[in-house]
């Protein structure tokens, strides 16, 4: 029941993330500019809230954490069905999803099965949620809708139905699993010391890299800065807890938001690959095998622009990412709450060319505007270098003793 509750809770968080809209991968050849006009976007709010919630709830009773988690799940549902709209709805959706993530991480403790279930569900739903929406919308028959008033109250019926079902399952499973459990004590101060600055700086760097007038040097400096803060944060976290953050950062660099799912078959294959990788990583955890897989994927991205790779290669990505992630669990609840949003908040947006319409004196013309200067080769080389650096850092962290219970 604990594992089932984490699956439902992670799905709620991930599906909310997919609604906010994660950035495109830096190595995806079809990537499009998708960052917000402001640094404080929904993903940033969610990540900050998750870190704060994990700290605030770390010393609460299990029943208290459970009440907060279920209440946050209900808020996510209210927003999904259009009961909380406009800017208030956007903020409530991001904040409540962050609270669900932080509370779930605290309830999961250091249990590898619970942590793996939460992580895989959140990542899978976050990356494949929009594909699931598209699949549900493919039905040309009648669909269930709400009566709405005004454009701001428009509701996506497919997402609302899925969210109601998932949230109901999460609330029931969380109650049954943790009504008589005790919360494991975990670190608090370092969670805040790492989680808050990390999320804010990542947002700033993404904003700089995604600017329409960004030059190549600015974008590459943003990538170097993102790598530096990821490394620093991972070593500030106690023991080996920083491994999860580094693995997810490396995954975001090599293209983890590029999971292929254009139809029901591809969606199913992506989900099966994700689950299979997690299951094998749980049963036979080998950190260096997972990191080696990430390096191979980074190398494959390097030659992708020159050699036609088999279509099946895109489905290797979710398998390797989930295997590498689960192999480095368990970690402290606060560290898990910080690391999971990193897959989305620490991804730099990329657009090679953007077509814009410009009115001339006597005619309209389409003008190609270069918004991110590095070409595919430079991006791929940069990605391979970053993953290599992260691999070395993981090897160094692996030598540190594991911190089971800490108050730092």
Short mmCIF file of C-alpha atoms in Angstrom, two decimals:
data_model
loop_
_atom_site.label_atom_id
_atom_site.label_comp_id
_atom_site.label_asym_id
_atom_site.label_seq_id
_atom_site.Cartn_x
_atom_site.Cartn_y
_atom_site.Cartn_z
CA UNK A 1 0.00 0.00 0.00
CA UNK A 2 2.92 2.36 0.69
CA UNK A 3 4.24 1.80 -2.83
CA UNK A 4 0.77 2.22 -4.34
CA UNK A 5 0.23 5.47 -2.47
CA UNK A 6 3.53 6.84 -3.75
CA UNK A 7 2.62 5.84 -7.31
CA UNK A 8 -0.63 7.77 -7.11
CA UNK A 9 0.96 10.77 -5.39
CA UNK A 10 3.81 10.89 -7.91
CA UNK A 11 1.37 10.69 -10.79
CA UNK A 12 -0.58 13.64 -9.40
CA UNK A 13 2.61 15.69 -9.09
CA UNK A 14 3.92 14.69 -12.51
CA UNK A 15 0.62 15.31 -14.27
CA UNK A 16 0.51 18.76 -12.69
CA UNK A 17 4.07 19.37 -13.93
CA UNK A 18 3.11 18.39 -17.48
CA UNK A 19 0.29 20.93 -17.29
CA UNK A 20 2.75 23.66 -16.30
CA UNK A 21 4.93 22.64 -19.23
CA UNK A 22 8.57 21.57 -18.78
CA UNK A 23 11.30 23.00 -20.95
CA UNK A 24 12.54 21.18 -24.01
CA UNK A 25 15.77 19.22 -23.92
CA UNK A 26 18.94 21.00 -24.99
CA UNK A 27 19.90 18.14 -27.33
CA UNK A 28 16.51 17.57 -28.94
CA UNK A 29 16.64 18.51 -32.63
CA UNK A 30 12.94 19.41 -32.52
CA UNK A 31 13.19 21.49 -29.34
CA UNK A 32 11.16 24.67 -29.21
CA UNK A 33 11.44 27.73 -27.02
CA UNK A 34 9.03 27.24 -24.11
CA UNK A 35 10.27 29.27 -21.18
CA UNK A 36 8.14 31.77 -19.32
CA UNK A 37 8.51 35.51 -19.79
CA UNK A 38 9.42 35.69 -16.11
CA UNK A 39 11.89 33.85 -13.92
CA UNK A 40 9.19 32.94 -11.40
CA UNK A 41 7.30 30.35 -13.41
CA UNK A 42 5.17 27.44 -12.25
CA UNK A 43 8.03 24.96 -12.14
CA UNK A 44 10.10 27.29 -9.97
CA UNK A 45 7.21 27.78 -7.56
CA UNK A 46 6.63 24.01 -7.39
CA UNK A 47 10.30 23.27 -6.68
CA UNK A 48 10.60 25.94 -3.99
CA UNK A 49 7.40 24.76 -2.34
CA UNK A 50 8.54 21.13 -2.36
CA UNK A 51 11.77 22.05 -0.56
CA UNK A 52 9.94 24.16 2.02
CA UNK A 53 7.23 21.55 2.59
CA UNK A 54 9.75 18.77 3.16
CA UNK A 55 11.48 20.90 5.82
CA UNK A 56 8.34 22.11 7.56
CA UNK A 57 6.81 18.64 7.67
CA UNK A 58 10.02 16.78 8.57
CA UNK A 59 9.36 17.06 12.30
CA UNK A 60 5.60 16.68 12.17
CA UNK A 61 3.62 13.60 13.04
CA UNK A 62 2.65 11.17 10.30
CA UNK A 63 -1.00 12.11 10.73
CA UNK A 64 -0.18 15.79 10.33
CA UNK A 65 1.84 15.16 7.16
CA UNK A 66 -0.97 12.94 5.88
CA UNK A 67 -3.61 15.64 6.38
CA UNK A 68 -1.46 18.22 4.57
CA UNK A 69 -0.76 15.82 1.68
CA UNK A 70 -4.43 14.93 1.17
CA UNK A 71 -5.47 18.58 1.43
CA UNK A 72 -2.91 19.55 -1.23
CA UNK A 73 -4.12 16.74 -3.49
CA UNK A 74 -7.66 18.11 -3.25
CA UNK A 75 -6.45 21.60 -4.21
CA UNK A 76 -4.80 20.15 -7.31
CA UNK A 77 -8.14 18.57 -8.22
CA UNK A 78 -10.06 21.80 -7.64
CA UNK A 79 -7.71 23.57 -10.01
CA UNK A 80 -7.91 20.77 -12.59
CA UNK A 81 -11.71 20.87 -12.74
CA UNK A 82 -11.82 24.65 -13.03
CA UNK A 83 -12.96 25.51 -9.49
CA UNK A 84 -9.85 27.69 -8.99
CA UNK A 85 -9.12 29.76 -12.08
CA UNK A 86 -6.94 32.54 -13.41
CA UNK A 87 -3.69 33.54 -11.74
CA UNK A 88 -4.93 32.18 -8.40
CA UNK A 89 -5.47 28.82 -10.06
CA UNK A 90 -1.99 28.84 -11.59
CA UNK A 91 -0.35 29.60 -8.25
CA UNK A 92 -2.52 27.17 -6.30
CA UNK A 93 -1.77 24.39 -8.78
CA UNK A 94 2.00 24.90 -8.55
CA UNK A 95 2.05 25.36 -4.77
CA UNK A 96 -0.23 22.43 -4.01
CA UNK A 97 1.70 20.09 -6.35
CA UNK A 98 4.90 21.13 -4.56
CA UNK A 99 3.31 20.40 -1.19
CA UNK A 100 2.21 16.96 -2.42
CA UNK A 101 5.78 16.24 -3.53
CA UNK A 102 7.36 17.44 -0.28
CA UNK A 103 4.84 15.61 1.92
CA UNK A 104 5.11 12.41 -0.10
CA UNK A 105 8.90 12.45 0.14
CA UNK A 106 8.64 12.81 3.93
CA UNK A 107 6.14 9.95 4.17
CA UNK A 108 8.30 7.75 1.95
CA UNK A 109 11.26 8.20 4.29
CA UNK A 110 14.31 6.27 3.11
CA UNK A 111 12.32 3.30 1.87
CA UNK A 112 13.76 2.53 -1.59
CA UNK A 113 10.55 1.05 -2.92
CA UNK A 114 8.46 4.04 -1.89
CA UNK A 115 11.04 6.52 -3.15
CA UNK A 116 11.40 4.73 -6.47
CA UNK A 117 7.62 4.64 -6.95
CA UNK A 118 7.27 8.34 -6.20
CA UNK A 119 10.19 9.29 -8.47
CA UNK A 120 9.22 7.14 -11.45
CA UNK A 121 5.56 8.17 -11.32
CA UNK A 122 6.39 11.87 -11.05
CA UNK A 123 8.94 11.77 -13.86
CA UNK A 124 6.83 9.57 -16.12
CA UNK A 125 3.66 11.62 -15.74
CA UNK A 126 5.62 14.86 -16.02
CA UNK A 127 7.21 13.86 -19.32
CA UNK A 128 4.32 11.89 -20.84
CA UNK A 129 1.32 13.75 -19.45
CA UNK A 130 0.76 15.81 -22.58
CA UNK A 131 1.03 12.67 -24.71
CA UNK A 132 -1.66 11.07 -22.55
CA UNK A 133 -3.87 14.13 -23.06
CA UNK A 134 -3.41 13.89 -26.83
CA UNK A 135 -4.29 10.20 -26.75
CA UNK A 136 -7.47 10.84 -24.80
CA UNK A 137 -8.46 13.65 -27.17
CA UNK A 138 -8.16 11.34 -30.18
CA UNK A 139 -11.67 10.01 -29.53
CA UNK A 140 -14.10 11.72 -31.90
CA UNK A 141 -17.11 10.66 -29.86
CA UNK A 142 -18.88 12.68 -27.16
CA UNK A 143 -16.73 13.74 -24.20
CA UNK A 144 -17.58 14.83 -20.69
CA UNK A 145 -17.36 18.62 -20.23
CA UNK A 146 -18.24 21.22 -17.65
CA UNK A 147 -20.35 24.33 -18.19
CA UNK A 148 -17.83 27.16 -18.07
CA UNK A 149 -18.10 30.92 -18.05
CA UNK A 150 -15.41 32.94 -19.79
CA UNK A 151 -12.19 31.90 -21.45
CA UNK A 152 -10.22 31.77 -18.19
CA UNK A 153 -12.56 29.09 -16.84
CA UNK A 154 -12.00 26.69 -19.74
CA UNK A 155 -11.34 23.14 -18.54
CA UNK A 156 -9.54 20.32 -20.33
CA UNK A 157 -12.01 17.51 -19.63
CA UNK A 158 -9.53 14.72 -20.32
CA UNK A 159 -7.00 16.05 -17.83
CA UNK A 160 -9.67 16.79 -15.25
CA UNK A 161 -11.08 13.27 -15.38
CA UNK A 162 -7.65 11.66 -15.11
CA UNK A 163 -6.66 13.97 -12.27
CA UNK A 164 -9.84 13.28 -10.30
CA UNK A 165 -9.29 9.52 -10.58
CA UNK A 166 -5.59 9.75 -9.68
CA UNK A 167 -6.19 12.16 -6.79
CA UNK A 168 -8.96 10.00 -5.36
CA UNK A 169 -6.65 7.00 -5.47
CA UNK A 170 -3.83 9.02 -3.91
CA UNK A 171 -5.96 10.29 -1.03
CA UNK A 172 -7.31 6.83 -0.20
CA UNK A 173 -3.97 5.03 -0.60
CA UNK A 174 -2.08 7.62 1.46
CA UNK A 175 -4.60 7.32 4.27
CA UNK A 176 -4.54 3.53 4.32
CA UNK A 177 -0.74 3.37 4.13
CA UNK A 178 0.28 6.00 6.67
CA UNK A 179 -2.54 6.38 9.19
CA UNK A 180 -0.55 4.36 11.75
CA UNK A 181 3.02 5.08 10.59
CA UNK A 182 5.72 7.24 12.12
CA UNK A 183 7.70 9.81 10.13
CA UNK A 184 11.45 9.29 10.01
CA UNK A 185 13.46 12.29 11.18
CA UNK A 186 15.61 13.89 8.47
CA UNK A 187 17.84 16.91 7.86
CA UNK A 188 16.27 20.34 7.55
CA UNK A 189 18.83 23.14 7.43
CA UNK A 190 20.82 21.81 4.49
CA UNK A 191 17.63 21.18 2.58
CA UNK A 192 16.82 24.87 2.71
CA UNK A 193 20.45 25.87 2.17
CA UNK A 194 20.51 23.86 -1.07
CA UNK A 195 16.92 23.75 -2.30
CA UNK A 196 16.01 27.42 -2.31
CA UNK A 197 19.15 28.93 -3.94
CA UNK A 198 19.45 26.00 -6.37
CA UNK A 199 15.94 26.49 -7.73
CA UNK A 200 16.22 30.26 -7.98
CA UNK A 201 19.62 30.19 -9.71
CA UNK A 202 18.44 27.51 -12.13
CA UNK A 203 15.51 29.72 -13.07
CA UNK A 204 17.81 32.70 -13.65
CA UNK A 205 20.15 30.66 -15.87
CA UNK A 206 17.25 29.24 -17.88
CA UNK A 207 15.90 32.75 -18.37
CA UNK A 208 19.30 33.98 -19.59
CA UNK A 209 19.79 31.02 -21.94
CA UNK A 210 16.29 31.32 -23.35
CA UNK A 211 16.45 35.01 -24.20
CA UNK A 212 15.58 35.82 -27.81
CA UNK A 213 18.81 37.75 -28.23
CA UNK A 214 20.98 35.23 -26.40
CA UNK A 215 24.36 34.62 -28.02
CA UNK A 216 26.28 31.37 -28.12
CA UNK A 217 28.67 32.41 -25.37
CA UNK A 218 25.79 33.38 -23.09
CA UNK A 219 24.04 30.07 -23.61
CA UNK A 220 27.19 28.03 -22.98
CA UNK A 221 27.97 30.10 -19.89
CA UNK A 222 24.47 29.36 -18.62
CA UNK A 223 25.11 25.64 -19.12
CA UNK A 224 28.44 25.90 -17.28
CA UNK A 225 26.74 27.80 -14.48
CA UNK A 226 23.98 25.19 -14.25
CA UNK A 227 26.60 22.45 -14.01
CA UNK A 228 28.50 24.35 -11.30
CA UNK A 229 25.47 24.87 -9.08
CA UNK A 230 24.42 21.23 -9.51
CA UNK A 231 27.89 20.05 -8.45
CA UNK A 232 28.05 22.45 -5.52
CA UNK A 233 24.58 21.49 -4.31
CA UNK A 234 25.32 17.78 -4.54
CA UNK A 235 28.42 18.09 -2.36
CA UNK A 236 26.69 20.33 0.21
CA UNK A 237 23.97 17.73 0.73
CA UNK A 238 24.99 15.23 3.42
CA UNK A 239 26.54 11.88 2.60
CA UNK A 240 25.61 10.48 -0.80
CA UNK A 241 22.27 12.26 -1.03
CA UNK A 242 23.55 14.47 -3.84
CA UNK A 243 23.77 11.50 -6.22
CA UNK A 244 20.06 11.72 -7.09
CA UNK A 245 20.38 15.39 -7.99
CA UNK A 246 23.39 14.74 -10.23
CA UNK A 247 21.77 11.81 -12.03
CA UNK A 248 18.64 13.83 -12.77
CA UNK A 249 20.67 16.83 -13.90
CA UNK A 250 22.68 14.62 -16.26
CA UNK A 251 19.39 13.18 -17.55
CA UNK A 252 18.05 16.64 -18.29
CA UNK A 253 21.24 17.47 -20.21
CA UNK A 254 21.13 14.44 -22.52
CA UNK A 255 17.49 14.87 -23.45
CA UNK A 256 15.23 13.26 -20.88
CA UNK A 257 12.28 15.49 -21.77
CA UNK A 258 12.41 14.10 -25.28
CA UNK A 259 10.60 10.84 -24.50
CA UNK A 260 8.94 9.62 -27.68
CA UNK A 261 5.15 9.24 -27.47
CA UNK A 262 3.20 10.31 -30.55
CA UNK A 263 0.53 7.60 -30.39
CA UNK A 264 -0.84 4.97 -28.01
CA UNK A 265 1.79 2.39 -28.95
CA UNK A 266 4.72 4.74 -28.39
CA UNK A 267 3.19 5.94 -25.14
CA UNK A 268 2.85 2.36 -23.94
CA UNK A 269 6.42 1.50 -24.95
CA UNK A 270 7.77 4.59 -23.16
CA UNK A 271 5.87 3.72 -19.98
CA UNK A 272 6.99 0.08 -20.09
CA UNK A 273 10.61 1.17 -20.66
CA UNK A 274 10.44 3.55 -17.72
CA UNK A 275 8.98 0.94 -15.38
CA UNK A 276 11.34 -1.83 -16.57
CA UNK A 277 14.40 0.33 -15.98
CA UNK A 278 13.20 1.21 -12.48
CA UNK A 279 12.43 -2.42 -11.63
CA UNK A 280 15.85 -3.64 -12.75
CA UNK A 281 17.54 -0.74 -10.97
CA UNK A 282 15.69 -1.62 -7.78
CA UNK A 283 16.63 -5.30 -7.98
CA UNK A 284 20.21 -4.88 -9.23
CA UNK A 285 21.38 -1.34 -8.41
CA UNK A 286 24.67 -0.51 -10.09
CA UNK A 287 25.46 3.19 -10.14
CA UNK A 288 28.30 2.90 -12.62
CA UNK A 289 26.19 0.89 -15.05
CA UNK A 290 23.53 3.61 -14.97
CA UNK A 291 26.09 6.36 -15.44
CA UNK A 292 27.67 4.40 -18.28
CA UNK A 293 24.29 4.23 -19.97
CA UNK A 294 23.91 8.00 -19.66
CA UNK A 295 27.35 8.46 -21.23
CA UNK A 296 26.39 6.18 -24.12
CA UNK A 297 23.23 8.20 -24.70
CA UNK A 298 25.23 11.43 -24.64
CA UNK A 299 27.60 9.95 -27.21
CA UNK A 300 24.66 8.84 -29.35
CA UNK A 301 23.32 12.39 -29.29
CA UNK A 302 26.69 13.55 -30.60
CA UNK A 303 26.44 11.44 -33.76
CA UNK A 304 22.67 11.80 -34.16
CA UNK A 305 23.03 14.72 -36.51
CA UNK A 306 25.25 12.73 -38.86
CA UNK A 307 24.07 9.12 -38.56
CA UNK A 308 20.48 7.92 -38.76
CA UNK A 309 19.87 6.04 -35.51
CA UNK A 310 17.13 3.39 -35.20
CA UNK A 311 13.75 4.62 -33.98
CA UNK A 312 14.00 2.26 -31.03
CA UNK A 313 16.88 4.32 -29.63
CA UNK A 314 14.49 6.95 -28.28
CA UNK A 315 12.84 4.31 -26.09
CA UNK A 316 16.18 3.37 -24.55
CA UNK A 317 16.27 6.81 -22.93
CA UNK A 318 13.48 6.31 -20.33
CA UNK A 319 14.90 2.86 -19.48
CA UNK A 320 18.39 4.19 -18.81
CA UNK A 321 17.21 7.28 -16.93
CA UNK A 322 14.94 5.31 -14.59
CA UNK A 323 17.59 2.63 -14.04
CA UNK A 324 20.25 5.21 -13.18
CA UNK A 325 17.89 7.10 -10.88
CA UNK A 326 16.63 4.12 -8.89
CA UNK A 327 20.16 2.74 -8.59
CA UNK A 328 21.23 5.72 -6.45
CA UNK A 329 18.27 5.61 -4.07
CA UNK A 330 17.74 5.71 -1.08
CA UNK A 331 18.27 9.29 -0.07
CA UNK A 332 16.99 11.64 2.60
CA UNK A 333 13.40 12.84 2.03
CA UNK A 334 14.44 16.47 1.80
CA UNK A 335 17.09 15.70 -0.78
CA UNK A 336 14.57 13.72 -2.84
CA UNK A 337 12.11 16.62 -2.76
CA UNK A 338 14.86 18.93 -4.05
CA UNK A 339 16.16 16.58 -6.72
CA UNK A 340 12.97 15.44 -8.46
CA UNK A 341 12.01 18.88 -9.87
CA UNK A 342 15.59 19.31 -11.12
CA UNK A 343 14.80 17.22 -14.20
CA UNK A 344 12.46 20.03 -15.28
CA UNK A 345 13.87 23.17 -13.64
CA UNK A 346 17.50 22.56 -14.65
CA UNK A 347 16.85 22.02 -18.36
CA UNK A 348 17.95 24.87 -20.61
CA UNK A 349 15.52 25.80 -23.41
CA UNK A 350 16.75 25.59 -26.98
CA UNK A 351 15.48 26.97 -30.26
CA UNK A 352 17.74 26.91 -33.27
CA UNK A 353 15.59 29.09 -35.50
CA UNK A 354 12.25 30.78 -34.95
CA UNK A 355 10.18 32.11 -37.83
CA UNK A 356 8.53 35.44 -37.19
CA UNK A 357 6.19 37.52 -39.32
CA UNK A 358 7.37 41.02 -40.06
CA UNK A 359 5.38 43.69 -41.88
CA UNK A 360 7.37 45.49 -44.55
CA UNK A 361 6.33 48.58 -46.50
CA UNK A 362 4.34 46.75 -49.18
CA UNK A 363 4.31 43.07 -48.19
CA UNK A 364 4.58 40.60 -45.34
CA UNK A 365 7.59 38.38 -45.08
CA UNK A 366 8.74 35.58 -42.81
CA UNK A 367 12.07 36.28 -41.17
CA UNK A 368 14.22 33.54 -39.64
CA UNK A 369 15.50 34.72 -36.28
CA UNK A 370 18.27 32.80 -34.54
CA UNK A 371 17.40 32.65 -30.84
CA UNK A 372 20.02 30.21 -29.59
CA UNK A 373 23.38 30.27 -31.27
CA UNK A 374 25.04 26.87 -30.61
CA UNK A 375 24.49 24.36 -33.41
CA UNK A 376 23.72 20.68 -32.85
CA UNK A 377 27.39 19.65 -32.81
CA UNK A 378 28.31 22.22 -30.19
CA UNK A 379 25.28 21.35 -28.09
CA UNK A 380 26.08 17.64 -28.27
CA UNK A 381 29.74 18.12 -27.37
CA UNK A 382 28.75 20.35 -24.46
CA UNK A 383 26.25 17.74 -23.29
CA UNK A 384 28.83 14.94 -23.45
CA UNK A 385 31.33 17.02 -21.47
CA UNK A 386 28.75 17.85 -18.81
CA UNK A 387 27.67 14.23 -18.39
CA UNK A 388 31.33 13.18 -18.11
CA UNK A 389 31.94 15.77 -15.39
CA UNK A 390 28.82 14.64 -13.55
CA UNK A 391 29.98 11.02 -13.75
CA UNK A 392 33.30 11.91 -12.11
CA UNK A 393 31.45 13.84 -9.40
CA UNK A 394 29.18 10.86 -8.74
CA UNK A 395 32.22 8.62 -8.35
CA UNK A 396 33.61 11.05 -5.75
CA UNK A 397 30.31 11.21 -3.87
CA UNK A 398 30.10 7.42 -3.87
CA UNK A 399 33.17 7.33 -1.63
CA UNK A 400 31.45 9.36 1.07
CA UNK A 401 29.76 7.49 3.94
CA UNK A 402 25.99 7.16 3.84
CA UNK A 403 24.13 9.39 6.30
CA UNK A 404 21.11 7.46 7.58
CA UNK A 405 19.78 9.95 10.11
CA UNK A 406 20.95 13.51 10.13
CA UNK A 407 19.90 16.80 11.71
CA UNK A 408 22.17 19.01 9.59
#
